[in-house]
PDB file of C-alpha atoms in Angstrom:
ATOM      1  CA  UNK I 237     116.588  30.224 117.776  1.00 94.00           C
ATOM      2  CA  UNK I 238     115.522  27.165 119.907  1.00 93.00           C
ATOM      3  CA  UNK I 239     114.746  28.153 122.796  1.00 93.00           C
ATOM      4  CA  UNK I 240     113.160  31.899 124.614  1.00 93.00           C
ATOM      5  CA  UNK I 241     112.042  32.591 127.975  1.00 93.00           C
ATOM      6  CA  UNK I 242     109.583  34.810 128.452  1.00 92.00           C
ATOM      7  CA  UNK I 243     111.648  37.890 129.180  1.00 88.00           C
ATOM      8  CA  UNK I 244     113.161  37.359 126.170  1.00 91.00           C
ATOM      9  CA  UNK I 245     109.788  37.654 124.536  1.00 93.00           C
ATOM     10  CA  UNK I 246     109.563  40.769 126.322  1.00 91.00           C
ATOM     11  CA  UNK I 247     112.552  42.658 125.471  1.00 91.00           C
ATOM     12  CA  UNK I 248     112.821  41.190 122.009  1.00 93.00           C
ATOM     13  CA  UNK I 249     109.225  41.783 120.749  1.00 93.00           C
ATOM     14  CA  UNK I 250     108.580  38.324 119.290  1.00 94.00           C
ATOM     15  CA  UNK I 251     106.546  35.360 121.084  1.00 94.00           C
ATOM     16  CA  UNK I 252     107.922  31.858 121.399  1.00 92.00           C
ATOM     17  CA  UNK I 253     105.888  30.672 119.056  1.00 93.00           C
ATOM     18  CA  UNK I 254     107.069  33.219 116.321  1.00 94.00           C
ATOM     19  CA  UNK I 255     110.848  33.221 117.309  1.00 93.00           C
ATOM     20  CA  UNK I 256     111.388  29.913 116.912  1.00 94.00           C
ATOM     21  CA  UNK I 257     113.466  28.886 113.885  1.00 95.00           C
ATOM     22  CA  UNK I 258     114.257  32.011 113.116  1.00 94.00           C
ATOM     23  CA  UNK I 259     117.706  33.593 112.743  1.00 94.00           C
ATOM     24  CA  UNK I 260     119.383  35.132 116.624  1.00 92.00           C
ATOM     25  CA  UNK I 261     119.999  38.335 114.375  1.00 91.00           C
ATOM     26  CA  UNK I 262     116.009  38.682 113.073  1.00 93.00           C
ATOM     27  CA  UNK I 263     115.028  38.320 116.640  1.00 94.00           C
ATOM     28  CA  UNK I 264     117.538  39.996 118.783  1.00 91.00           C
ATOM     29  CA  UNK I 265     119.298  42.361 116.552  1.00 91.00           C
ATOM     30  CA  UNK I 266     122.286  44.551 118.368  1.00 89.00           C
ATOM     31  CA  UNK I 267     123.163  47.917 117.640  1.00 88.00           C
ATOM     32  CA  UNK I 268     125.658  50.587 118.787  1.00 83.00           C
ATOM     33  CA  UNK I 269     124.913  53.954 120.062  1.00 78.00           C
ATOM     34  CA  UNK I 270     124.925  55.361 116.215  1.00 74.00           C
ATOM     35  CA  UNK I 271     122.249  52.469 115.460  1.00 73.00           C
ATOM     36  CA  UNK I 272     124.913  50.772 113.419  1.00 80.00           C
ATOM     37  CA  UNK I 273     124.292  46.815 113.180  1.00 78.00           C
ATOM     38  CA  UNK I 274     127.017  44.601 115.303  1.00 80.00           C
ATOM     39  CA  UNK I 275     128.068  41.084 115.008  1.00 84.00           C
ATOM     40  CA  UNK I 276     125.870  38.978 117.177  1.00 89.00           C
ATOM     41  CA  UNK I 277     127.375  38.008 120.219  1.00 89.00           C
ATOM     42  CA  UNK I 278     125.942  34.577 119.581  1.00 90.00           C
ATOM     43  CA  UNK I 279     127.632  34.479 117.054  1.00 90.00           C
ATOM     44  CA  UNK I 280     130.790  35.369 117.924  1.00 90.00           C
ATOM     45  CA  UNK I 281     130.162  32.702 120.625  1.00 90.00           C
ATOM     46  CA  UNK I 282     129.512  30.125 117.691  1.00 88.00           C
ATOM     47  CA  UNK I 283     132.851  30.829 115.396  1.00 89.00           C
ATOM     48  CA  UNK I 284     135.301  31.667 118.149  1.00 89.00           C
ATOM     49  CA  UNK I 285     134.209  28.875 120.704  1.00 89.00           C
ATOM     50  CA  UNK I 286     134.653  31.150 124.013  1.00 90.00           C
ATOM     51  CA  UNK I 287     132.936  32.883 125.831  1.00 91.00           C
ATOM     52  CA  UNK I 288     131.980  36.530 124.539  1.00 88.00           C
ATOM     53  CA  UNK I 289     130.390  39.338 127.104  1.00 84.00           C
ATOM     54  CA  UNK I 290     129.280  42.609 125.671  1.00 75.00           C
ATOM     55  CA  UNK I 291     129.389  45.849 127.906  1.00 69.00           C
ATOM     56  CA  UNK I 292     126.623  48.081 128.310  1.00 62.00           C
ATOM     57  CA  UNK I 293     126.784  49.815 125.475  1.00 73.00           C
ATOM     58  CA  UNK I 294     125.089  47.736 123.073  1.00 86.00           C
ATOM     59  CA  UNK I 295     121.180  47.989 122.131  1.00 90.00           C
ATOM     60  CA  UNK I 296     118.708  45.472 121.528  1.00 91.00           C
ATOM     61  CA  UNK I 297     116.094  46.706 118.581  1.00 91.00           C
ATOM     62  CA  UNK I 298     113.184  44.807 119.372  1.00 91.00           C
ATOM     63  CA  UNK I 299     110.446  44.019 116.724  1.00 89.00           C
ATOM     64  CA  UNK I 300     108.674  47.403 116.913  1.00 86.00           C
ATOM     65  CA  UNK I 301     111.408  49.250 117.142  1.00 87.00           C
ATOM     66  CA  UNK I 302     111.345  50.017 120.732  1.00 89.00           C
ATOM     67  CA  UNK I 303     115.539  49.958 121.812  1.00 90.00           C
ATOM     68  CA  UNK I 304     116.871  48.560 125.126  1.00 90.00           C
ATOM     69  CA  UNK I 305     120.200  49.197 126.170  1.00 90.00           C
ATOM     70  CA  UNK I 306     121.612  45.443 127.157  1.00 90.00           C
ATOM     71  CA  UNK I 307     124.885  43.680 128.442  1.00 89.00           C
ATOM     72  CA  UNK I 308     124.489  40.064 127.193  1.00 88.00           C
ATOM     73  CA  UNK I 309     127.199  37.210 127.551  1.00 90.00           C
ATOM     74  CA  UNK I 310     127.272  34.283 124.741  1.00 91.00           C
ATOM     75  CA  UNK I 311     128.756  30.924 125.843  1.00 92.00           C
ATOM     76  CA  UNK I 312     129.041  28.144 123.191  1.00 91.00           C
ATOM     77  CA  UNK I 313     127.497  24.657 123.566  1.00 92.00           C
ATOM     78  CA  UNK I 314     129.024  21.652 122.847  1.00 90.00           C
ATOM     79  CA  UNK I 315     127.815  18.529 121.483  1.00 88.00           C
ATOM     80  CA  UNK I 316     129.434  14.725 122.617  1.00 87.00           C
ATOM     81  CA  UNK I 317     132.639  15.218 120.269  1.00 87.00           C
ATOM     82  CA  UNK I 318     133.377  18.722 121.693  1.00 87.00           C
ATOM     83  CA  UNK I 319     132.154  20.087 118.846  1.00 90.00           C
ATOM     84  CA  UNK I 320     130.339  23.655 118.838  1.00 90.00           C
ATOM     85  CA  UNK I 321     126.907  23.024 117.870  1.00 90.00           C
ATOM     86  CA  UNK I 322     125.062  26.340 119.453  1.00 92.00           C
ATOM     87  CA  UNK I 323     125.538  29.454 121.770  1.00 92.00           C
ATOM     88  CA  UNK I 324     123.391  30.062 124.796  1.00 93.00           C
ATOM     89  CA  UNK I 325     123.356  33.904 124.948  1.00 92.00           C
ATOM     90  CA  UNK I 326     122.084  36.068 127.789  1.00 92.00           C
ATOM     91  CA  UNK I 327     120.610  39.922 127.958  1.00 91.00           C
ATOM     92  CA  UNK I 328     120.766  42.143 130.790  1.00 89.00           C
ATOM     93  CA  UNK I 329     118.435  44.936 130.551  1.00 89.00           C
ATOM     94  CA  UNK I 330     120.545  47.790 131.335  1.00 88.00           C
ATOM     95  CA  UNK I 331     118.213  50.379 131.454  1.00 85.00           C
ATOM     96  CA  UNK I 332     117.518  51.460 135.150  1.00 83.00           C
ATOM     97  CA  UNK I 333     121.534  51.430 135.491  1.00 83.00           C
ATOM     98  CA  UNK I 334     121.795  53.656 132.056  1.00 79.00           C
ATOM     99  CA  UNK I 335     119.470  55.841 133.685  1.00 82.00           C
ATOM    100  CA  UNK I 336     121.287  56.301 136.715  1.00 86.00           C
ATOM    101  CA  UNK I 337     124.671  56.927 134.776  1.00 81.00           C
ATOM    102  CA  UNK I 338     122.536  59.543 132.626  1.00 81.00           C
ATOM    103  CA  UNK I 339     121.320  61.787 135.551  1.00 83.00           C
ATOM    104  CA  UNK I 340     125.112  61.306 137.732  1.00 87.00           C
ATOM    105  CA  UNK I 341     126.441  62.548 134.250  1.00 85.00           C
ATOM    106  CA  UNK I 342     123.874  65.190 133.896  1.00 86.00           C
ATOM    107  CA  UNK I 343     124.640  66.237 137.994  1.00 89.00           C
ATOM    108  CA  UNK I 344     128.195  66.282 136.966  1.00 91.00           C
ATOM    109  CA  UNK I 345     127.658  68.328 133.767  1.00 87.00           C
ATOM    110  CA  UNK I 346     125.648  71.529 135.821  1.00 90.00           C
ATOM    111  CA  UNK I 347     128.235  71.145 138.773  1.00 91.00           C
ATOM    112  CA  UNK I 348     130.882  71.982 136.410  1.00 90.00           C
ATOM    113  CA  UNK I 349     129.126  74.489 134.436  1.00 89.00           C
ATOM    114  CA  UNK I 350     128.237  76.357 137.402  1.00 91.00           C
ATOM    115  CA  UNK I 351     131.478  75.907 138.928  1.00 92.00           C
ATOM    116  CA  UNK I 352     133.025  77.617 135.778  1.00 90.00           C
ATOM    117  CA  UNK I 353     130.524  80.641 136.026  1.00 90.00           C
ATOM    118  CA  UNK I 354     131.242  81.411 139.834  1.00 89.00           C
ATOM    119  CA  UNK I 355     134.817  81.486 139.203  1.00 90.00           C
ATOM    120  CA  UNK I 356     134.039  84.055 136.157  1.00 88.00           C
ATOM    121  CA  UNK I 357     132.265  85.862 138.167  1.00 88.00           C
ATOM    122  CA  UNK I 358     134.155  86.347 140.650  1.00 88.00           C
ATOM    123  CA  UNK I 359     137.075  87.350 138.994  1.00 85.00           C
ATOM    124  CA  UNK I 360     134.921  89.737 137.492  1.00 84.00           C
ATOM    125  CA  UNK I 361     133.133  91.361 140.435  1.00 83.00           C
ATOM    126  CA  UNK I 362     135.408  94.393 140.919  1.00 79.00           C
ATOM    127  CA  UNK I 363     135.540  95.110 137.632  1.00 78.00           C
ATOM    128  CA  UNK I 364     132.763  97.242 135.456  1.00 80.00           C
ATOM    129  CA  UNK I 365     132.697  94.379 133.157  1.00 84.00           C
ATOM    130  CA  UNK I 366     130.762  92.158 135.625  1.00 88.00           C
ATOM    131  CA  UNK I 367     127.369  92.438 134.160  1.00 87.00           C
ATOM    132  CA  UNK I 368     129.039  92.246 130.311  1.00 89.00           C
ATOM    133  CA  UNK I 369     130.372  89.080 131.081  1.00 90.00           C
ATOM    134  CA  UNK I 370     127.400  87.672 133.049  1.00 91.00           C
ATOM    135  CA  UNK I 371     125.479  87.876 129.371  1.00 91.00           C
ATOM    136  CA  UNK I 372     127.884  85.880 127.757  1.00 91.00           C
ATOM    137  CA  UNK I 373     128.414  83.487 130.600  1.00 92.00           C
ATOM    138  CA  UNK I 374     124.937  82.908 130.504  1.00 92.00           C
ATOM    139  CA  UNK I 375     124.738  82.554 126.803  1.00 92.00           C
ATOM    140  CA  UNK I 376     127.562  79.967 126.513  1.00 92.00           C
ATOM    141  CA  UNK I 377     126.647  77.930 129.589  1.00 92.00           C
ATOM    142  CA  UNK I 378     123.214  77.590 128.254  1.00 92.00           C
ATOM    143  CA  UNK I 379     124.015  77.590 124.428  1.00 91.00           C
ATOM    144  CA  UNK I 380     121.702  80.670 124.232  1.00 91.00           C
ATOM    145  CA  UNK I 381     121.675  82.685 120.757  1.00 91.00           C
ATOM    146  CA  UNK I 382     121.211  86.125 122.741  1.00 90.00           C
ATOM    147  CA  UNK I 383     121.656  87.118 125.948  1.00 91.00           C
ATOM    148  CA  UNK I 384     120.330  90.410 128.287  1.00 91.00           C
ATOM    149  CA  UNK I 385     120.778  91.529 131.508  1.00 91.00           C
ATOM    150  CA  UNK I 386     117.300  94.099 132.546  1.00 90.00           C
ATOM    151  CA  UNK I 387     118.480  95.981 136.201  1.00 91.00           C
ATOM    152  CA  UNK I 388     115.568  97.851 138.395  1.00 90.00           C
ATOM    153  CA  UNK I 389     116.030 101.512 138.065  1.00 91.00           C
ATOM    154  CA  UNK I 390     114.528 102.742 141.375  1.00 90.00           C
ATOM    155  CA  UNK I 391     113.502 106.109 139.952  1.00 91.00           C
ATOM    156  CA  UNK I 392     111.948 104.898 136.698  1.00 89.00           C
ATOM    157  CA  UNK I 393     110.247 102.374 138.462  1.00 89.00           C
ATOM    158  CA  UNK I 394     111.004  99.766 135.844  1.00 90.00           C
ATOM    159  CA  UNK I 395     113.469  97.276 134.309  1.00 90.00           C
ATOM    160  CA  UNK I 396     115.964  98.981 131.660  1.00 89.00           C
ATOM    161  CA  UNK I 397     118.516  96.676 129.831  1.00 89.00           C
ATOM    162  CA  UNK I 398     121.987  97.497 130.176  1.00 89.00           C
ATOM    163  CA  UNK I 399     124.133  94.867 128.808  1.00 90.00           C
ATOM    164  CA  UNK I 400     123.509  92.053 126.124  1.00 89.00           C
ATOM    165  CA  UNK I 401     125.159  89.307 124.309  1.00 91.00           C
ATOM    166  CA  UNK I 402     124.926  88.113 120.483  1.00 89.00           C
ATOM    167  CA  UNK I 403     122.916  91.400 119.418  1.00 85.00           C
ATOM    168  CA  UNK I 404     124.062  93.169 116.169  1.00 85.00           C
ATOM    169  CA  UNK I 405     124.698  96.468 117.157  1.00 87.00           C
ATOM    170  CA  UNK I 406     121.557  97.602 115.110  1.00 84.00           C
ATOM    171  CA  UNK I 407     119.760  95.372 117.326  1.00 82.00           C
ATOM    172  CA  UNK I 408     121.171  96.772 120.743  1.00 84.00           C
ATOM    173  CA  UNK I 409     120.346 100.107 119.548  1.00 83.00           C
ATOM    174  CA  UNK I 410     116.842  98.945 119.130  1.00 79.00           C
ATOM    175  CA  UNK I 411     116.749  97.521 122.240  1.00 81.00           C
ATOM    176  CA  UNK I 412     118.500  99.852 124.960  1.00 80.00           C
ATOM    177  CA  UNK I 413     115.446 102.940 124.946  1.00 78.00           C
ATOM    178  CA  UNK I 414     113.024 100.197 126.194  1.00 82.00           C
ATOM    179  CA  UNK I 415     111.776 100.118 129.530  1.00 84.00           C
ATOM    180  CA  UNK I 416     109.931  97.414 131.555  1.00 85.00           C
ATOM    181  CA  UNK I 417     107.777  98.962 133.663  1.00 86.00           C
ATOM    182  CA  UNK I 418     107.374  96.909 136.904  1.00 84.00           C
ATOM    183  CA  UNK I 419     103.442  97.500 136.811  1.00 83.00           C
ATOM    184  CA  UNK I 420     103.223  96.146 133.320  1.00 81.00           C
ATOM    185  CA  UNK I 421     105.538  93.018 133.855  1.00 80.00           C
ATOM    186  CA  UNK I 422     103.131  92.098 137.075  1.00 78.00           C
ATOM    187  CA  UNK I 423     100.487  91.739 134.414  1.00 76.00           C
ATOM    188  CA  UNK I 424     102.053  89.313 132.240  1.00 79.00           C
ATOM    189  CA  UNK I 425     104.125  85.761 132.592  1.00 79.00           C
ATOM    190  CA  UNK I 426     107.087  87.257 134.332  1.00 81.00           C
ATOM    191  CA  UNK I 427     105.118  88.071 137.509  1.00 82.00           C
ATOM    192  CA  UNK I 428     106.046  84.896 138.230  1.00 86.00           C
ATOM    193  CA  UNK I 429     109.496  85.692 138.562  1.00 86.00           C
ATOM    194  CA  UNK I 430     108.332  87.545 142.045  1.00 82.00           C
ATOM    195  CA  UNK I 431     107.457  84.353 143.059  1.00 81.00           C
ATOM    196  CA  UNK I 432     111.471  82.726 142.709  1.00 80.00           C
ATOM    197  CA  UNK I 433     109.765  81.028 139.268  1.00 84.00           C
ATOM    198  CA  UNK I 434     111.973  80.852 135.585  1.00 86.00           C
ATOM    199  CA  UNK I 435     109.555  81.383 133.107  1.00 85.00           C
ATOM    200  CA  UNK I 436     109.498  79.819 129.395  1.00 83.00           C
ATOM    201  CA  UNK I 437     108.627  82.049 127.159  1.00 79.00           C
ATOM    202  CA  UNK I 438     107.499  80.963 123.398  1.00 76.00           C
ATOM    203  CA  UNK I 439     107.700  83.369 120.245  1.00 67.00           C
ATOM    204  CA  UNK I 440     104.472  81.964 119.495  1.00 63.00           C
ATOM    205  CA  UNK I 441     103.163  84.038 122.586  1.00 59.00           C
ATOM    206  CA  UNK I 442     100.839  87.339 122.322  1.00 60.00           C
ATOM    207  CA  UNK I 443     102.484  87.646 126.495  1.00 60.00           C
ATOM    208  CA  UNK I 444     103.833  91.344 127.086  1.00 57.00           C
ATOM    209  CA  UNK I 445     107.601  89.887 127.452  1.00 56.00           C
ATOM    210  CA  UNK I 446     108.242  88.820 123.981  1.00 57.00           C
ATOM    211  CA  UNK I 447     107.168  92.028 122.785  1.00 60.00           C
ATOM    212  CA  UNK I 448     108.781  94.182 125.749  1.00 58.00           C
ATOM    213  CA  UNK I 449     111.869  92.509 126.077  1.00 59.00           C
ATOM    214  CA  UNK I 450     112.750  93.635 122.731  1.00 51.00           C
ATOM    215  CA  UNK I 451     113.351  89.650 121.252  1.00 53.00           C
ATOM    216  CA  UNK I 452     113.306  89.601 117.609  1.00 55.00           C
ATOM    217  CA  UNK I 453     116.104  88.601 115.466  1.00 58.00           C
ATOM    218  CA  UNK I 454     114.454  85.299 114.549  1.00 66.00           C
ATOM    219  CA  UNK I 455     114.398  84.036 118.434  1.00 76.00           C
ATOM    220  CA  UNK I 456     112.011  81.345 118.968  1.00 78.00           C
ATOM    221  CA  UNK I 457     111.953  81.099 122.480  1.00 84.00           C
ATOM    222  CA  UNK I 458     113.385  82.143 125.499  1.00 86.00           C
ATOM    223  CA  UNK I 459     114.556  81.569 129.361  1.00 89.00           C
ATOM    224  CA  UNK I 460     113.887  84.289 131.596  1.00 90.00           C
ATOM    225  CA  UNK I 461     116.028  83.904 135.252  1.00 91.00           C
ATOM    226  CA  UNK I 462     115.353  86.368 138.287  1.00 91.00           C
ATOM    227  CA  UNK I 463     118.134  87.946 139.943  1.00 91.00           C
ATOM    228  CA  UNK I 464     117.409  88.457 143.206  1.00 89.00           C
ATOM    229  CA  UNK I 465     118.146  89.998 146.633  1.00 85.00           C
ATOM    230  CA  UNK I 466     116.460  88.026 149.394  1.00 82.00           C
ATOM    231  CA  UNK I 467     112.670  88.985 147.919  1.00 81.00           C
ATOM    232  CA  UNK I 468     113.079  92.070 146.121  1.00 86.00           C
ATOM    233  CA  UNK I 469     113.870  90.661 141.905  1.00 89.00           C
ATOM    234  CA  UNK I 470     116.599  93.215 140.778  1.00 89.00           C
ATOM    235  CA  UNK I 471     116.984  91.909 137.717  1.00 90.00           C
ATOM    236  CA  UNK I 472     116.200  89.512 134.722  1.00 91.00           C
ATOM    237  CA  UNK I 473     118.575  87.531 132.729  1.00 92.00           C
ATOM    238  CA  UNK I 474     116.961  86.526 129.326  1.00 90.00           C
ATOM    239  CA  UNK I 475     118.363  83.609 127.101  1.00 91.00           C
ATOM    240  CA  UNK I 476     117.370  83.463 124.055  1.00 88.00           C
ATOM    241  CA  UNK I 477     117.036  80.707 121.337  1.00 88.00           C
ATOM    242  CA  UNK I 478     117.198  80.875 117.760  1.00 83.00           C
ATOM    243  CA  UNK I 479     116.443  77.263 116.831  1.00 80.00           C
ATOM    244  CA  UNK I 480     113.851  74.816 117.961  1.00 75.00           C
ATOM    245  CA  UNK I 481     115.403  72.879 120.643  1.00 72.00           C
ATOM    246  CA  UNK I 482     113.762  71.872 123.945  1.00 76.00           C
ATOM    247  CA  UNK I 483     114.175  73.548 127.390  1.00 82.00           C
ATOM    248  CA  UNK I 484     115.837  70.352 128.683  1.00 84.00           C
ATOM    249  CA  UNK I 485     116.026  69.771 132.946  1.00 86.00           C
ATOM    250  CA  UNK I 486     119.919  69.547 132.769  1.00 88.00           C
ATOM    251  CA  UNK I 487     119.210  73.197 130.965  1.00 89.00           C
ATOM    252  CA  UNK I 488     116.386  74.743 133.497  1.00 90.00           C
ATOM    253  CA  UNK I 489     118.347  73.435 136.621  1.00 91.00           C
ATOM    254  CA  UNK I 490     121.701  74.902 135.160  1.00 92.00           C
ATOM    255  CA  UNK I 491     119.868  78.922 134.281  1.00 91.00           C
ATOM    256  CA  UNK I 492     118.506  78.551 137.762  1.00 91.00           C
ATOM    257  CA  UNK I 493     122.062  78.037 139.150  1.00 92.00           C
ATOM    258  CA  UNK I 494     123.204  80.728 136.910  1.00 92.00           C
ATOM    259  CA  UNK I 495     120.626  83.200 138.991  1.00 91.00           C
ATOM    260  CA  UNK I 496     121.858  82.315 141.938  1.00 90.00           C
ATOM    261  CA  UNK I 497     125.276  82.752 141.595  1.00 91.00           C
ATOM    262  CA  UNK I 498     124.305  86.209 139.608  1.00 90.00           C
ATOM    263  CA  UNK I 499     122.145  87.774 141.835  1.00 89.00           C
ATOM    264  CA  UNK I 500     125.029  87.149 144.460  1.00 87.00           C
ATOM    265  CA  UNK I 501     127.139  88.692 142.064  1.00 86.00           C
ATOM    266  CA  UNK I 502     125.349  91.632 142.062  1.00 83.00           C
ATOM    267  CA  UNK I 503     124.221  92.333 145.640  1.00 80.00           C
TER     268      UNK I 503
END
């Protein structure tokens, strides 16, 4: 290296001062997306003598570690007698633009998914399966372990599950005589499904629905989704979760599409 600007000291970690005389690749090492090391495009730049551009999906690793996605174009330099004697190469901090790609993806990822469920669903809505194959809708659209469907029974004044998904049948046996009275579940976290709220639920929680709900099995967590008619909650669709993954957005905004289309389902 002979030469940095000072966004280059930005995105590559290392001042002038330090960079200087060093090697392109101990400065401004590129990776792929499985962090596997790439041939510089400087270098390519120096042994090929053209011109060598690199798409967006190559990363820059800068000196603490911190990665940048980057496009960067090398162009050799010549000396007097044509000869290549450097490369000047150029990063484009692709971030903002990765960013944007990442969330169009993600939009395009819940339209489908959601698109996929209405159709199920309403080739299912005449059929006394509807509710069966709402659970396991839900469950493979959200990658759920488990997944119940709790209805409002008017004269019991409470929510009693009547379908589930991924349950050994010991474990549906266990959990079909349980009732959800709507009293009780006004005292806990799921009151705030009244409100048009999902609520996150953690195993770690003393909260009335991990115990009421009937989640065991080794589930960690859990999504619970309102189903609705205009203000009155008829129902709630649980998803439960096994491992410990995060509650992503492209997740939460996907289960809240999934209760919309249900509770039209239903009604």
């Amino acid at each position: 290296v002979t030469f940095m600007n000072p966004t280059a000291e930005a995105l590559s970690g290392w001042s002038k001062e330090e960079g200087l005389g060093r090697p392109i690749t101990d400065v401004c090492p590129i990776e792929d997306e499985t962090s596997r090391s790439q041939e510089h495009p400087a270098l390519q730049a120096l042994h090929s003598g053209t011109v060598v551009g690199r798409g967006d999906r190559t990363y820059l690793r800068a000196r603490h570690g911190r990665v940048t996605p980057v496009s960067s174009t090398a162009a050799p330099m010549h000396d007097q007698k044509r000869n290549v004697s450097g490369a000047v190469v150029v990063f484009q901090d692709m971030t903002a633009r990765k960013s944007m790609e990442d969330a169009l993806q993600a939009e395009m990822q819940i339209a489908a998914t959601l698109a996929s469920v209405g159709r199920e669903l309403i080739a299912a809505l005449d059929t006394p399966t509807l509710v069966d194959r709402l659970c396991q809708l839900t469950a493979e659209a959200l990658r759920a372990d488990l997944s119940h469907t709790w209805l409002w029974q008017p004269e019991q004044d409470a929510y009693v599950p009547v379908t589930g998904w991924g349950d050994s049948p010991e474990e549906w046996d266990a959990l079909r005589g349980l009732l959800l009275p709507r009293a009780r579940m006004r005292e806990c976290a799921l009151a705030r499904l009244e409100d048009g709220q999902m609520v996150k639920i953690e195993a770690s929680s003393d909260d009335v629905p991990f115990r009421m709900l009937g989640v065991k099995s080794g589930i960690s967590r859990m999504l619970c989704i309102g189903l609705r008619r205009g203000s009155e909650l008829l129902g709630i669709q649980t998803a439960g979760y096994r491992a410990e993954e995060p509650f992503t957005i492209t997740r939460e905004r996907t289960a809240r599409g999934i209760g919309q289309l249900a509770s039209l389902a239903l009604d």
